[in-house]
PDB file of C-alpha atoms in Angstrom:
ATOM      1  CA  MET A  14     130.414 111.532  89.412  1.00  0.00           C
ATOM      2  CA  ALA A  15     126.943 113.330  88.902  1.00  0.00           C
ATOM      3  CA  SER A  16     126.349 111.885  85.502  1.00  0.00           C
ATOM      4  CA  PHE A  17     126.413 108.566  87.058  1.00  0.00           C
ATOM      5  CA  LEU A  18     123.877 109.445  89.588  1.00  0.00           C
ATOM      6  CA  PRO A  19     120.558 109.041  87.592  1.00  0.00           C
ATOM      7  CA  VAL A  20     121.847 105.734  86.785  1.00  0.00           C
ATOM      8  CA  LEU A  21     122.484 104.724  90.561  1.00  0.00           C
ATOM      9  CA  ALA A  22     119.182 106.188  91.236  1.00  0.00           C
ATOM     10  CA  ALA A  23     117.630 103.952  89.057  1.00  0.00           C
ATOM     11  CA  LEU A  24     119.595 101.055  90.204  1.00  0.00           C
ATOM     12  CA  ALA A  25     118.721 101.749  93.388  1.00  0.00           C
ATOM     13  CA  ALA A  26     115.116 101.764  92.468  1.00  0.00           C
ATOM     14  CA  TYR A  27     114.839  98.814  90.523  1.00  0.00           C
ATOM     15  CA  LEU A  28     116.610  96.910  93.737  1.00  0.00           C
ATOM     16  CA  LEU A  29     113.624  98.053  95.771  1.00  0.00           C
ATOM     17  CA  GLY A  30     111.116  96.856  93.184  1.00  0.00           C
ATOM     18  CA  SER A  31     112.427  93.453  93.224  1.00  0.00           C
ATOM     19  CA  LEU A  32     111.168  93.224  96.834  1.00  0.00           C
ATOM     20  CA  SER A  33     108.742  90.596  96.168  1.00  0.00           C
ATOM     21  CA  PHE A  34     105.976  91.570  98.883  1.00  0.00           C
ATOM     22  CA  ALA A  35     103.566  89.235  98.050  1.00  0.00           C
ATOM     23  CA  VAL A  36     105.804  86.644  98.902  1.00  0.00           C
ATOM     24  CA  ILE A  37     107.991  88.506 101.785  1.00  0.00           C
ATOM     25  CA  VAL A  38     104.240  89.188 103.393  1.00  0.00           C
ATOM     26  CA  SER A  39     102.721  85.621 102.873  1.00  0.00           C
ATOM     27  CA  ARG A  40     105.629  83.811 104.130  1.00  0.00           C
ATOM     28  CA  ALA A  41     105.529  86.471 107.134  1.00  0.00           C
ATOM     29  CA  VAL A  42     101.960  85.325 108.005  1.00  0.00           C
ATOM     30  CA  GLY A  43     101.995  81.506 107.219  1.00  0.00           C
ATOM     31  CA  LEU A  44     100.554  81.728 104.002  1.00  0.00           C
ATOM     32  CA  SER A  45     101.293  79.467 100.650  1.00  0.00           C
ATOM     33  CA  ASP A  46     103.630  81.168  98.328  1.00  0.00           C
ATOM     34  CA  PRO A  47     100.956  83.138  96.131  1.00  0.00           C
ATOM     35  CA  ARG A  48     103.110  81.974  93.034  1.00  0.00           C
ATOM     36  CA  SER A  49     101.712  78.240  93.536  1.00  0.00           C
ATOM     37  CA  TYR A  50      97.914  78.807  93.685  1.00  0.00           C
ATOM     38  CA  GLY A  51      95.637  80.658  91.907  1.00  0.00           C
ATOM     39  CA  SER A  52      96.945  82.969  88.667  1.00  0.00           C
ATOM     40  CA  GLY A  53     100.566  82.371  90.272  1.00  0.00           C
ATOM     41  CA  ASN A  54     101.186  85.753  90.029  1.00  0.00           C
ATOM     42  CA  PRO A  55     102.702  87.478  93.145  1.00  0.00           C
ATOM     43  CA  GLY A  56     100.628  90.219  93.646  1.00  0.00           C
ATOM     44  CA  ALA A  57      97.978  91.898  96.499  1.00  0.00           C
ATOM     45  CA  THR A  58      95.096  90.067  93.731  1.00  0.00           C
ATOM     46  CA  ASN A  59      96.407  86.992  94.094  1.00  0.00           C
ATOM     47  CA  VAL A  60      97.268  86.831  98.155  1.00  0.00           C
ATOM     48  CA  LEU A  61      93.339  88.233  98.642  1.00  0.00           C
ATOM     49  CA  ARG A  62      92.512  84.518  96.829  1.00  0.00           C
ATOM     50  CA  SER A  63      93.934  83.084  99.921  1.00  0.00           C
ATOM     51  CA  GLY A  64      91.494  84.462 102.003  1.00  0.00           C
ATOM     52  CA  HIS A  65      93.663  86.485 104.018  1.00  0.00           C
ATOM     53  CA  LYS A  66      92.719  90.335 103.444  1.00  0.00           C
ATOM     54  CA  GLY A  67      95.086  91.575 105.628  1.00  0.00           C
ATOM     55  CA  ALA A  68      97.986  90.115 103.850  1.00  0.00           C
ATOM     56  CA  ALA A  69      96.391  91.153 100.424  1.00  0.00           C
ATOM     57  CA  ILE A  70      96.108  94.914 101.910  1.00  0.00           C
ATOM     58  CA  ALA A  71      99.783  94.609 103.388  1.00  0.00           C
ATOM     59  CA  THR A  72     100.971  93.523  99.931  1.00  0.00           C
ATOM     60  CA  LEU A  73      98.924  96.444  98.029  1.00  0.00           C
ATOM     61  CA  LEU A  74     100.580  98.826 100.011  1.00  0.00           C
ATOM     62  CA  LEU A  75     103.740  97.919  99.932  1.00  0.00           C
ATOM     63  CA  ASP A  76     104.042  97.149  96.662  1.00  0.00           C
ATOM     64  CA  ALA A  77     102.575 101.020  96.022  1.00  0.00           C
ATOM     65  CA  LEU A  78     105.282 102.072  98.181  1.00  0.00           C
ATOM     66  CA  LYS A  79     108.233 100.798  96.760  1.00  0.00           C
ATOM     67  CA  GLY A  80     106.954 102.581  93.328  1.00  0.00           C
ATOM     68  CA  ALA A  81     106.145 105.875  95.047  1.00  0.00           C
ATOM     69  CA  LEU A  82     109.271 105.902  97.486  1.00  0.00           C
ATOM     70  CA  PRO A  83     112.011 106.499  95.269  1.00  0.00           C
ATOM     71  CA  VAL A  84     110.022 108.786  93.047  1.00  0.00           C
ATOM     72  CA  LEU A  85     109.520 111.088  96.030  1.00  0.00           C
ATOM     73  CA  LEU A  86     112.831 110.921  97.263  1.00  0.00           C
ATOM     74  CA  VAL A  87     114.122 112.165  94.205  1.00  0.00           C
ATOM     75  CA  GLU A  88     111.580 114.848  93.659  1.00  0.00           C
ATOM     76  CA  HIS A  89     112.502 116.100  97.187  1.00  0.00           C
ATOM     77  CA  TYR A  90     116.372 115.478  97.718  1.00  0.00           C
ATOM     78  CA  GLY A  91     117.550 115.325  94.000  1.00  0.00           C
ATOM     79  CA  ALA A  92     117.570 119.064  92.644  1.00  0.00           C
ATOM     80  CA  PRO A  93     121.125 119.567  94.295  1.00  0.00           C
ATOM     81  CA  TYR A  94     122.333 116.273  92.771  1.00  0.00           C
ATOM     82  CA  GLY A  95     121.155 117.081  89.078  1.00  0.00           C
ATOM     83  CA  LEU A  96     118.477 114.518  89.570  1.00  0.00           C
ATOM     84  CA  GLU A  97     115.327 116.259  88.323  1.00  0.00           C
ATOM     85  CA  GLU A  98     112.161 115.446  86.250  1.00  0.00           C
ATOM     86  CA  GLY A  99     113.723 113.183  83.801  1.00  0.00           C
ATOM     87  CA  SER A 100     115.404 111.164  86.551  1.00  0.00           C
ATOM     88  CA  ALA A 101     112.108 110.828  88.877  1.00  0.00           C
ATOM     89  CA  ALA A 102     110.571 109.165  85.557  1.00  0.00           C
ATOM     90  CA  LEU A 103     113.218 106.771  85.359  1.00  0.00           C
ATOM     91  CA  VAL A 104     113.365 105.504  89.285  1.00  0.00           C
ATOM     92  CA  GLY A 105     109.630 105.270  88.666  1.00  0.00           C
ATOM     93  CA  LEU A 106     110.021 103.087  85.662  1.00  0.00           C
ATOM     94  CA  SER A 107     112.731 101.648  87.223  1.00  0.00           C
ATOM     95  CA  ALA A 108     110.952 100.408  90.354  1.00  0.00           C
ATOM     96  CA  PHE A 109     108.352  98.941  88.256  1.00  0.00           C
ATOM     97  CA  VAL A 110     110.535  96.816  85.821  1.00  0.00           C
ATOM     98  CA  GLY A 111     112.103  95.693  89.134  1.00  0.00           C
ATOM     99  CA  HIS A 112     108.624  94.446  90.067  1.00  0.00           C
ATOM    100  CA  LEU A 113     108.474  92.525  86.911  1.00  0.00           C
ATOM    101  CA  TRP A 114     111.621  91.143  86.937  1.00  0.00           C
ATOM    102  CA  PRO A 115     113.028  90.750  90.561  1.00  0.00           C
ATOM    103  CA  VAL A 116     116.662  90.062  90.736  1.00  0.00           C
ATOM    104  CA  PHE A 117     115.819  88.672  94.293  1.00  0.00           C
ATOM    105  CA  PHE A 118     113.096  85.989  92.844  1.00  0.00           C
ATOM    106  CA  GLY A 119     114.579  84.824  89.713  1.00  0.00           C
ATOM    107  CA  PHE A 120     113.570  87.265  87.415  1.00  0.00           C
ATOM    108  CA  LYS A 121     109.943  85.983  88.226  1.00  0.00           C
ATOM    109  CA  GLY A 122     107.623  88.624  89.457  1.00  0.00           C
ATOM    110  CA  GLY A 123     104.227  90.107  88.924  1.00  0.00           C
ATOM    111  CA  LYS A 124     102.380  92.505  86.783  1.00  0.00           C
ATOM    112  CA  GLY A 125     102.920  95.662  88.414  1.00  0.00           C
ATOM    113  CA  VAL A 126      99.764  97.143  88.959  1.00  0.00           C
ATOM    114  CA  ALA A 127     100.125  98.497  92.617  1.00  0.00           C
ATOM    115  CA  THR A 128     103.910  99.851  91.845  1.00  0.00           C
ATOM    116  CA  ALA A 129     102.731 101.274  88.829  1.00  0.00           C
ATOM    117  CA  ALA A 130     100.025 103.261  90.699  1.00  0.00           C
ATOM    118  CA  GLY A 131     102.858 104.140  93.621  1.00  0.00           C
ATOM    119  CA  ALA A 132     104.889 105.751  90.817  1.00  0.00           C
ATOM    120  CA  LEU A 133     102.157 107.539  89.005  1.00  0.00           C
ATOM    121  CA  LEU A 134     100.616 108.781  92.134  1.00  0.00           C
ATOM    122  CA  ALA A 135     104.350 110.070  92.786  1.00  0.00           C
ATOM    123  CA  LEU A 136     104.900 111.421  89.551  1.00  0.00           C
ATOM    124  CA  ASN A 137     101.426 113.203  89.079  1.00  0.00           C
ATOM    125  CA  LEU A 138      98.847 112.986  91.898  1.00  0.00           C
ATOM    126  CA  TRP A 139      96.006 114.272  90.168  1.00  0.00           C
ATOM    127  CA  LEU A 140      97.008 111.469  86.979  1.00  0.00           C
ATOM    128  CA  GLY A 141      97.337 108.897  89.433  1.00  0.00           C
ATOM    129  CA  LEU A 142      94.019 109.792  91.328  1.00  0.00           C
ATOM    130  CA  ALA A 143      92.438 109.835  87.755  1.00  0.00           C
ATOM    131  CA  THR A 144      94.172 106.661  86.807  1.00  0.00           C
ATOM    132  CA  LEU A 145      93.125 105.215  89.845  1.00  0.00           C
ATOM    133  CA  LEU A 146      89.402 106.508  89.623  1.00  0.00           C
ATOM    134  CA  THR A 147      89.242 104.457  86.454  1.00  0.00           C
ATOM    135  CA  PHE A 148      90.097 101.499  87.628  1.00  0.00           C
ATOM    136  CA  VAL A 149      87.610 101.545  90.412  1.00  0.00           C
ATOM    137  CA  ILE A 150      85.012 102.175  88.311  1.00  0.00           C
ATOM    138  CA  ILE A 151      85.496  99.210  86.111  1.00  0.00           C
ATOM    139  CA  VAL A 152      86.023  97.043  89.019  1.00  0.00           C
ATOM    140  CA  ALA A 153      82.547  98.080  90.814  1.00  0.00           C
ATOM    141  CA  PHE A 154      80.518  97.772  87.107  1.00  0.00           C
ATOM    142  CA  PHE A 155      82.741  94.294  86.354  1.00  0.00           C
ATOM    143  CA  ARG A 156      84.391  92.806  89.091  1.00  0.00           C
ATOM    144  CA  TYR A 157      87.464  91.858  87.145  1.00  0.00           C
ATOM    145  CA  VAL A 158      90.740  93.307  88.577  1.00  0.00           C
ATOM    146  CA  SER A 159      92.652  92.245  85.477  1.00  0.00           C
ATOM    147  CA  LEU A 160      90.066  94.095  83.297  1.00  0.00           C
ATOM    148  CA  ALA A 161      90.439  97.120  85.303  1.00  0.00           C
ATOM    149  CA  SER A 162      94.052  96.778  85.376  1.00  0.00           C
ATOM    150  CA  ILE A 163      94.217  96.746  81.440  1.00  0.00           C
ATOM    151  CA  VAL A 164      91.744  99.625  81.047  1.00  0.00           C
ATOM    152  CA  ALA A 165      93.399 101.959  83.485  1.00  0.00           C
ATOM    153  CA  ALA A 166      96.714 101.203  81.868  1.00  0.00           C
ATOM    154  CA  ALA A 167      95.335 102.261  78.647  1.00  0.00           C
ATOM    155  CA  PHE A 168      93.745 105.373  79.587  1.00  0.00           C
ATOM    156  CA  ALA A 169      96.976 106.698  81.354  1.00  0.00           C
ATOM    157  CA  PRO A 170      99.449 107.507  78.946  1.00  0.00           C
ATOM    158  CA  PHE A 171      96.430 109.370  77.471  1.00  0.00           C
ATOM    159  CA  TYR A 172      95.286 111.557  80.444  1.00  0.00           C
ATOM    160  CA  GLN A 173      99.244 112.526  80.569  1.00  0.00           C
ATOM    161  CA  LEU A 174      99.359 113.488  77.067  1.00  0.00           C
ATOM    162  CA  LEU A 175      95.936 115.550  77.073  1.00  0.00           C
ATOM    163  CA  ILE A 176      96.228 117.421  80.046  1.00  0.00           C
ATOM    164  CA  TRP A 177      99.816 117.938  81.385  1.00  0.00           C
ATOM    165  CA  GLY A 178     101.438 117.200  77.612  1.00  0.00           C
ATOM    166  CA  ALA A 179     104.866 115.166  76.875  1.00  0.00           C
ATOM    167  CA  GLY A 180     107.844 114.816  78.630  1.00  0.00           C
ATOM    168  CA  PRO A 181     109.810 112.366  80.418  1.00  0.00           C
ATOM    169  CA  ALA A 182     106.973 111.249  82.738  1.00  0.00           C
ATOM    170  CA  ALA A 183     104.954 110.443  79.613  1.00  0.00           C
ATOM    171  CA  LEU A 184     107.498 108.392  78.127  1.00  0.00           C
ATOM    172  CA  ALA A 185     107.987 106.891  81.284  1.00  0.00           C
ATOM    173  CA  ILE A 186     104.019 106.503  81.736  1.00  0.00           C
ATOM    174  CA  ALA A 187     103.839 104.739  78.566  1.00  0.00           C
ATOM    175  CA  VAL A 188     106.540 102.208  78.727  1.00  0.00           C
ATOM    176  CA  MET A 189     104.382 101.201  81.984  1.00  0.00           C
ATOM    177  CA  SER A 190     101.443 100.928  80.416  1.00  0.00           C
ATOM    178  CA  LEU A 191     102.631  99.053  77.311  1.00  0.00           C
ATOM    179  CA  LEU A 192     104.380  96.547  79.666  1.00  0.00           C
ATOM    180  CA  LEU A 193     101.654  96.293  82.251  1.00  0.00           C
ATOM    181  CA  VAL A 194      98.933  95.114  79.424  1.00  0.00           C
ATOM    182  CA  TRP A 195     101.681  93.160  77.935  1.00  0.00           C
ATOM    183  CA  ARG A 196     101.574  91.261  81.225  1.00  0.00           C
ATOM    184  CA  HIS A 197      98.131  90.843  81.185  1.00  0.00           C
ATOM    185  CA  GLY A 198      97.871  88.820  78.176  1.00  0.00           C
ATOM    186  CA  ALA A 199      96.848  85.547  79.805  1.00  0.00           C
ATOM    187  CA  ASN A 200      94.105  87.381  81.345  1.00  0.00           C
ATOM    188  CA  ILE A 201      93.263  88.684  78.380  1.00  0.00           C
ATOM    189  CA  ARG A 202      92.902  85.600  76.933  1.00  0.00           C
ATOM    190  CA  LYS A 203      90.627  84.451  79.981  1.00  0.00           C
ATOM    191  CA  LEU A 204      88.498  87.298  79.710  1.00  0.00           C
ATOM    192  CA  LEU A 205      87.361  86.924  76.190  1.00  0.00           C
ATOM    193  CA  ALA A 206      86.714  83.004  77.230  1.00  0.00           C
ATOM    194  CA  GLY A 207      84.966  83.948  80.099  1.00  0.00           C
ATOM    195  CA  THR A 208      86.868  82.295  82.502  1.00  0.00           C
ATOM    196  CA  GLU A 209      88.853  84.852  84.401  1.00  0.00           C
ATOM    197  CA  SER A 210      88.277  84.924  88.024  1.00  0.00           C
ATOM    198  CA  ARG A 211      86.430  87.644  89.889  1.00  0.00           C
ATOM    199  CA  LEU A 212      87.267  89.654  92.690  1.00  0.00           C
ATOM    200  CA  GLY A 213      87.259  88.203  95.954  1.00  0.00           C
ATOM    201  CA  GLN A 214      87.293  84.710  94.561  1.00  0.00           C
ATOM    202  CA  LYS A 215      89.276  82.193  96.928  1.00  0.00           C
ATOM    203  CA  THR A 216      91.647  79.595  95.662  1.00  0.00           C
ATOM    204  CA  SER A 217      93.143  76.840  97.481  1.00  0.00           C
ATOM    205  CA  PRO A 218      95.273  76.214  99.285  1.00  0.00           C
ATOM    206  CA  SER A 219      95.345  78.891 101.538  1.00  0.00           C
ATOM    207  CA  ARG A 220      97.355  78.341 104.304  1.00  0.00           C
ATOM    208  CA  GLY A 221     100.651  76.440 104.664  1.00  0.00           C
ATOM    209  CA  HIS A 222     103.877  76.385 102.666  1.00  0.00           C
ATOM    210  CA  SER A 223     104.247  74.546  99.573  1.00  0.00           C
TER     211      SER A 223
END
């Protein structure tokens, strides 16, 4: 049974990650489905385009929490059950994958920036903070969340390898980073074309279910 515990933990993390809080929060406060406007991405940045900052903040925090919570639970309670560093990295990656391909929402999810950030902060606080600082600097200078996400994702595995070395966490972070950059393919094309939306740009419709 013990050999199946990492698999069960990963499955539970995937199911938690499959909760699309952009959609759930938007429905709760009477906003349009975030998949129906703007970039169509169910994430905090697109919810912000509705003009409802509270909904965007709630989405951001809940998406980050679902990445961090499985990792923290394994780190604090998993050792007696044989769930250690490798399992913590696995559940963080699983929650991230759940956000990208949520079973509860037709396997059509977001890009995973907040969920990846939550997982990183839980796996390695200093790595998470360094990656977030990279993100903030790029946003402050260029006002493109997509560009900041791509740059931060690219730097995260290098920070891990250069400072903390290889291991299960490094592998999970590298996979998350590659998937995150891949999910931003359309944004990369828009950035190159000069048509990408900047932070805080509103998009209609902002209210009412679609």
